[in-house]
Each structure stands twice: as structure tokens, then as C-alpha cells.
C-alpha positions in Angstrom: 8.7 6.7 14.2 5.1 5.6 15.1 4.1 2.1 14.5 1.1 1.4 16.5 -1.6 3.3 18.5 -0.9 3.7 22.3 -3.4 2.1 24.7 -4.5 5.3 25.8 -6.3 6.0 22.5 -8.8 3.0 23.0 -9.4 4.2 26.7 -10.3 7.7 25.3 -12.5 6.3 22.5 -14.4 4.0 24.9 -14.9 7.0 27.2 -16.2 9.2 24.4 -18.8 6.6 23.4 -19.8 6.0 27.0 -20.5 9.8 27.2 -22.6 9.6 24.3 -24.5 6.6 25.6 -25.3 8.4 29.0 -27.2 10.9 26.8 -29.6 8.4 25.4 -32.2 6.0 27.1 -30.2 3.0 25.9 -28.7 0.5 28.3 -26.0 -0.4 25.9 -24.3 0.6 22.6 -23.6 -2.0 20.0 -21.4 -2.2 16.8 -21.5 -4.9 14.2 -19.3 -2.8 11.6 -15.7 -4.3 11.5 -13.9 -1.0 11.4 -15.8 0.5 14.3 -15.1 -2.7 16.5 -11.4 -2.2 15.6 -11.5 1.4 16.4 -13.1 1.0 19.8 -10.9 -2.1 20.9 -8.1 -2.8 18.5 -9.6 -6.3 17.6 -9.3 -6.5 13.7 -11.2 -9.0 11.9 -12.3 -9.9 8.3 -16.1 -9.3 8.0 -17.6 -12.5 6.5 -21.0 -14.4 6.9 -19.9 -14.8 10.7 -21.1 -11.7 12.5 -19.2 -10.1 15.4 -21.3 -8.0 17.9 -19.6 -5.5 20.2 -21.4 -4.2 23.2 -20.5 -1.3 25.6 -22.2 -0.3 28.6 -21.1 2.2 31.4 -18.7 -0.4 32.9 -18.4 -3.3 30.6 -17.3 -4.2 27.2 -18.4 -7.6 25.9 -18.3 -9.3 22.4 -19.9 -12.1 20.5 -17.7 -13.8 17.9 -17.6 -17.0 15.9 -15.7 -19.9 17.5 -12.8 -19.4 15.3 -12.2 -15.9 16.7 -12.2 -16.9 20.3 -8.3 -17.2 20.7 -7.7 -13.9 18.7 -10.0 -11.8 20.9 -9.6 -13.5 24.5 -6.5 -11.7 25.1 -7.7 -8.3 24.2 -7.2 -6.2 27.4 -10.2 -3.9 26.6 -12.7 -6.7 26.3 -14.3 -8.0 29.6 -16.0 -11.1 28.3 -16.4 -13.1 25.1 -19.5 -15.2 23.9 -19.2 -17.3 20.9 -21.4 -19.4 18.5 -19.8 -22.2 16.6 -20.4 -20.9 12.9 -23.0 -19.6 10.4 -25.6 -21.0 9.5 -25.4 -23.7 12.0 -25.1 -21.1 15.0 -27.4 -18.1 15.8 -25.2 -15.3 16.2 -28.0 -12.7 16.7 -29.4 -14.9 19.5 -26.2 -15.3 21.3 -25.6 -11.5 21.1 -29.0 -10.8 22.5 -28.1 -13.3 25.4 -25.0 -11.3 25.8 -27.0 -8.1 26.1 -29.6 -9.6 28.3 -26.8 -10.5 30.8 -25.7 -6.9 30.7 -29.1 -5.8 31.6 -29.8 -4.1 28.3 -33.4 -4.1 27.1 -32.7 -1.1 24.9 -29.6 -0.5 22.6 -28.1 2.3 20.5 -26.8 0.4 17.6 -24.6 1.3 14.5 -27.0 -0.9 12.6 -30.3 -3.0 13.4 -28.3 -6.3 13.2 -25.4 -7.6 11.4 -24.8 -6.8 7.5 -25.7 -9.2 4.9 -22.3 -9.9 3.9 -21.1 -13.4 2.0 -24.7 -14.7 2.3 -25.5 -13.9 6.0 -29.2 -13.7 6.6 -30.3 -13.1 10.1 -33.0 -11.5 12.3 -32.7 -7.8 13.1 -31.9 -6.8 16.7 -35.3 -4.9 16.9 -37.1 -8.3 16.9 -35.7 -8.7 20.5 -34.8 -5.3 21.7 -35.5 -1.7 21.7 -33.2 -0.2 19.1 -32.3 3.2 18.2 -29.5 3.8 15.6 -26.4 5.9 16.0 -23.2 6.7 14.1 -21.0 7.8 17.0 -17.7 6.1 15.7 -18.1 7.2 12.1 -18.2 10.7 13.3 -15.4 10.4 15.6 -13.2 9.0 12.8 -13.5 12.3 11.0 -10.7 13.8 13.0 -7.5 12.0 13.8 -5.6 12.2 17.0 -1.8 13.2 16.8 -1.1 9.6 17.4 -3.4 8.4 14.3 -1.7 11.2 12.0 1.8 9.9 13.2 0.6 6.5 11.8 -0.5 7.9 8.5 2.8 9.8 8.2 4.7 6.7 8.7 2.5 4.9 6.0 3.3 7.8 3.6 7.0 7.3 4.3 6.7 3.6 3.0 4.4 4.5 0.4 7.0 7.0 -1.1 9.6 4.1 -1.1 7.1 1.8 -2.9 6.6 4.3 -5.5 10.2 4.9 -6.0 10.6 1.2 -6.7 7.6 1.4 -9.0 9.3 4.1 -11.1 12.8 2.4 -11.1 11.5 -1.0 -12.2 9.1 0.3 -14.9 10.6 0.3 -18.5 9.4 -0.7 -21.9 8.7 -4.4 -22.2 7.9 -4.7 -18.4 4.5 -6.0 -17.5 2.7 -3.7 -15.1 1.4 -6.7 -12.9 4.9 -8.0 -12.4 6.4 -4.5 -11.8 3.8 -3.9 -9.3 4.5 -7.3 -7.5 8.2 -6.6 -7.4 7.7 -3.0 -6.2 5.4 -4.1 -3.5 7.7 -6.9 -2.3 10.8 -4.8 -2.2 9.3 -2.1 -0.2 7.7 -4.4 2.3 11.0 -6.2 2.7 12.7 -2.9 3.5 9.8 -1.8 5.8 9.8 -5.1 7.8 13.5 -5.1 7.9 13.6 -1.6 9.3 10.7 -1.9 11.7 11.3 -5.4 12.8 9.3 -6.3 15.9 7.9 -2.9 16.1 5.6 -3.6 13.2 2.1 -4.5 14.4 0.8 -7.7 12.8 -1.8 -6.4 10.2 -1.5 -8.4 7.0 -2.3 -12.0 5.9 0.1 -13.4 3.5 0.7 -10.0 1.8 3.4 -7.5 2.8 2.4 -4.0 4.3 3.4 -1.9 1.3 1.2 -2.0 -2.0 2.5 -0.2 -5.1 1.0 -0.7 -8.4 -0.5 1.0 -11.4 -2.8 0.8 -14.4 -1.5 1.6 -17.9 -2.6 2.7 -21.4 -6.1 3.0 -22.2 -7.3 1.5 -18.8 -6.1 4.9 -17.2 -9.0 6.5 -19.0 -11.1 4.7 -16.3 -10.6 6.2 -12.8 -11.0 2.4 -11.4 -9.6 0.7 -14.3 -7.8 -2.8 -14.2 -4.1 -3.7 -14.7 -4.1 -4.6 -18.5 -2.4 -7.7 -19.7 -0.2 -6.0 -22.1 3.4 -4.9 -21.5 4.7 -1.4 -21.4 5.6 0.4 -24.6 6.9 3.8 -25.4 4.3 6.6 -25.1 2.3 4.8 -22.4 0.7 6.7 -19.6 0.6 5.3 -16.3 -1.6 6.1 -13.1 0.0 4.7 -10.2 -0.9 4.2 -6.5 0.9 3.2 -3.4 0.2 2.9 0.2 1.4 1.1 3.3 -0.5 -0.5 6.3 0.6 0.9 9.7 -1.5 -0.6 12.6 -4.3 -0.5 10.2 -3.8 3.1 9.0 -3.2 4.0 5.4 -2.1 6.9 3.2 -2.7 7.4 -0.6 0.0 8.3 -3.1 -0.9 8.5 -6.8 1.0 9.8 -9.9 0.5 10.1 -13.6 3.7 8.9 -15.2 4.9 8.5 -18.8 7.0 5.7 -20.4 9.7 7.6 -22.5 8.6 10.6 -24.5 5.3 12.3 -24.0 3.5 14.1 -26.5 2.3 17.8 -26.5 -1.3 16.6 -25.9 -0.3 14.5 -23.1 1.7 17.2 -21.4 -1.2 19.6 -21.8 -3.5 17.3 -20.0 -1.0 16.5 -17.3 -0.4 20.3 -16.6 -4.0 21.0 -16.3 -4.4 18.1 -13.8 -1.2 19.3 -11.9 -2.6 22.9 -11.6 -5.9 21.5 -10.3 -4.2 19.7 -7.8 -2.1 22.6 -6.7 -5.1 24.8 -6.4 -6.9 22.2 -4.2 -3.8 21.9 -1.9 -3.4 25.7 -1.7 -7.0 25.8 -0.8 -7.0 23.5 2.2 -6.8 24.6 5.9 -8.6 24.7 9.1 -12.0 26.3 9.1 -12.3 26.1 5.1 -15.6 24.8 4.0 -15.1 21.3 2.5 -17.2 22.0 -0.5 -15.2 25.1 -1.2 -12.1 23.2 -2.3 -14.0 21.0 -4.8 -15.6 24.2 -6.1 -12.2 25.9 -6.6 -11.1 22.9 -8.8 -14.5 22.9 -10.7 -14.2 26.6 -11.4 -10.7 26.0 -13.0 -11.9 23.2 -15.0 -14.7 25.6 -16.3 -12.3 28.2 -17.2 -10.2 25.5 -19.0 -13.2 24.0 -20.9 -12.6 20.5 -19.5 -15.4 19.8 -17.1 -16.5 17.2 -19.5 -13.3 15.3 -18.6 -13.8 15.3 -14.9 -15.5 12.4 -13.4 -15.0 12.6 -9.7 -14.7 15.0 -6.8 -11.4 16.2 -5.5 -10.7 13.8 -2.7 -11.8 12.2 0.7 -10.6 11.7 4.1 -8.4 8.5 4.9 -7.2 6.6 7.9 -8.5 3.2 9.0 -10.7 3.1 5.9 -9.4 4.0 2.4 -12.2 6.2 1.9 -13.7 8.1 4.7 -15.9 11.2 5.3 -15.7 14.2 4.9 -15.6 14.0 1.1 -14.3 17.0 -0.7 -17.3 17.4 -2.9 -19.3 20.4 -3.9 -22.4 18.7 -2.4 -21.0 18.4 1.0 -22.3 21.8 2.2 -25.7 20.8 1.2 -25.7 17.9 3.6 -23.8 19.4 6.5 -23.5 22.6 8.3 -21.7 24.2 11.2 -18.6 22.4 12.4 -19.5 19.5 10.1 -19.1 21.5 7.0 -15.5 22.9 7.5 -12.1 21.2 7.7 -10.6 20.9 11.2 -7.1 20.0 12.5 -7.0 16.1 12.4 -8.7 15.7 9.0 -6.4 13.9 6.6 -7.4 14.2 3.0 -6.3 12.7 -0.3 -6.2 15.4 -2.9 -6.7 13.9 -6.3 -8.5 15.9 -9.0 -8.4 14.0 -12.2 -9.3 14.5 -15.9 -10.0 11.6 -18.3 -9.9 11.6 -22.1 -11.0 9.0 -24.4 -7.3 7.6 -24.5 -5.9 8.3 -21.1 -6.4 9.4 -17.5 -4.3 11.9 -15.5 -4.4 12.0 -11.8 -2.2 12.7 -8.9 -3.0 12.0 -5.3 -1.4 13.1 -2.2 -2.2 12.7 1.4 -2.6 16.0 3.3 -3.0 16.6 7.0 -5.0 19.6 8.3 -3.1 21.1 11.2 -3.9 23.9 13.6 -2.1 26.5 11.6 -2.4 25.3 8.1 -1.4 21.9 6.3 1.1 19.3 6.0 1.8 17.2 3.0 2.5 13.6 4.0 3.4 12.1 0.6 6.5 13.7 -1.1 7.0 12.0 -4.4 7.8 14.7 -7.1 4.8 16.0 -8.9 6.4 17.9 -11.9 6.2 16.1 -15.4 10.0 15.4 -15.8 10.3 13.6 -12.5 7.4 11.3 -13.8 9.0 10.0 -17.0 10.2 6.3 -16.7 
């Protein structure tokens, strides 16, 4: 049972970016993206109008934060010094970050962006107004392949997502409201997870439980990103579900197409088309397989079945600290990347979710699958067949 990353993971990551820094003319590397900062140091924060700037040199790690984050970050053993500004717009976060970099002897930086992002109304100067800047995306690329420890966390997430999904199925019935069923399933699965893990669970949520399980229903399923409708379930409804769990920041994805009561022949037809597409995609996965080839396999099947007009998105995406991460299982991937970047590799963890969408309903399963040295491992295990997905 894995519930948090080992300390050695952060040492390895910092060593890796320092190796990359040594190959540049920059004096320091900087990050303003919240996920990259979390990946390198374990300090997780909500990205708001208050920028956070991480700096890494050959022998130091320093960070600039708003005053309200000082206590949360000061105890981080991987960060050597903390600079702060009071708030924004009263404070000047970039000026404080530049002072930090000047103190590190950095006149040139390799940055993930030329200044903090314009989130929630933040407007500030670019780093290049004060320093020489070259851009880099080292952490983004490092996150493509997960370590064994990261895959263990995603595997643990999938276990609790499976439980949350079971509660969804158990609590759904004609007359129930999808919003309250989702809340109930999430609460029950979160309670079970927290009771089971106890102090081993790493604090990662604010006010919510670690498991989320819910669905959209009825005509909203015809929209891949539909909303939970304000209408109670009735016989013949189609559901498109989703369940995940947060384990030290890492996530899995489990989705199913379900039916309330009896399903029609037409609904069964589209369900089976979707299921076969997902099966083909899962079977096509593996180390060394071109990423775009998996999407092409599904598209060719859709062409044979004459339903390409019902497809609205690619087959899937990598998952980890982010809900969506590259590589993306898309027919265009090979046009943008080549060599090792164009193929699946051990440590990639993909959602496999080809969907088809009629004017009335949508049909989509999603499973989380890890690429291994010898093949694949499906981490989510809720049944996929039609009879197991009737409530």
C-alpha cells in the first residue's frame, strides 16, 4: 500500500534538473507553474493571483511566496530559503523573486515561463525585463514517465476509485438525483479510504474527501464534458460516470457507461461499438508502440463501422499529478514528436477512453493502464460488460 512518495524521489528530480541546468549558460532554473513546483519540492499550493517562484541552482533551492504561504513552506526540507511578499497587488512578487535570484548570483535563468501566469487577474512584469531568460520545459518532459513509486500511488488511487464507483452503482436507482448520489458515493468512499489509511494518508484536500465519484445522465451524456442535470433518474437513462482518488497528489481515472433499468437495442449497439473500440485500444498498448498508432487503430475501427461522425475526441492521455498530461493518444502525436518521444515507454500511465456520441446519448468507458517493461497493467478493474453496468 503506497500512500506518499519517498524522500528520495525529490532528490532524484532535483538532481535531474541540475544536470540539465549544467548543460546551459543559465545560472539558475526557475519555475512558476504550481505542478512543476510540487513535482520538484513536494510543496503544493493553489495557483492564484499570488505568484510563487522556485529557483534551483547547482547547490541551492530557494522560493518566493506570498506571506500567507510562509508557514506552509518553511518546514519543507528541500527548500533552503524562503522569500516573501505581503500580497498582490500591494506586493511586488517578481521584484522579490529577482532579488532572490540576484542573491543566488543569477543573471541568466532557464525558466518554465517568462514570468508568472496571468491567473485570477494577476498582471506583472516579465523576468526578461530584469534578467536574461531562456525557456525550458524540463519538468513537463520528466513527468511523461512515472517512477515505480509514482505508479504505486496511481495504483492506490485506482483501488479507491473502484470503491467509489461501486457505491455509485449501488446508490443509483430511478427517482434518485444524480447530484446527491454523487455526493453520497464520494462521501462513503472517502470515509472508507480515510478510515483504512489513517495517518498514512498524506494531507491533500481542502474540505472535500479524497475520493470523487459522480456522473452525468440523460441527454447531457451526449456532450463529452456535459453537466450534471437537475433531473432525477428514470428508467432508460444512460449514465456516463467518473471516479478518481487523490493519493499524495496522484490520480487515476475510471469511467463507465451505465444504464438505468432496461436498455434498448440501439443503446446496446452503441455500447458494444464503444466497448470494442476500447478493447482494441487496450490491446494495442505496449512499450515501444507509437502513441499515434493506438488512436489510428480506433479510428480505423470507427471507419469500418461507419461511426466516425459520432467520435469527438482522441483515445486518451497520460495521467498523474495532472488529470491530463502528455503524451496524448492522438493521431497527430507522431507529426509533432519523433524518436523516443513518439512511442510509449515503461512508466507511461494512460487513460483509455474512446467515446461515441449520438444526438441522444454518449457512450464512453475509461480505464487507467500502466505501460510496463513487458506489456501493460490495467489499474482500474470495474467490470466493462453491459450486464455489469445496469443499475
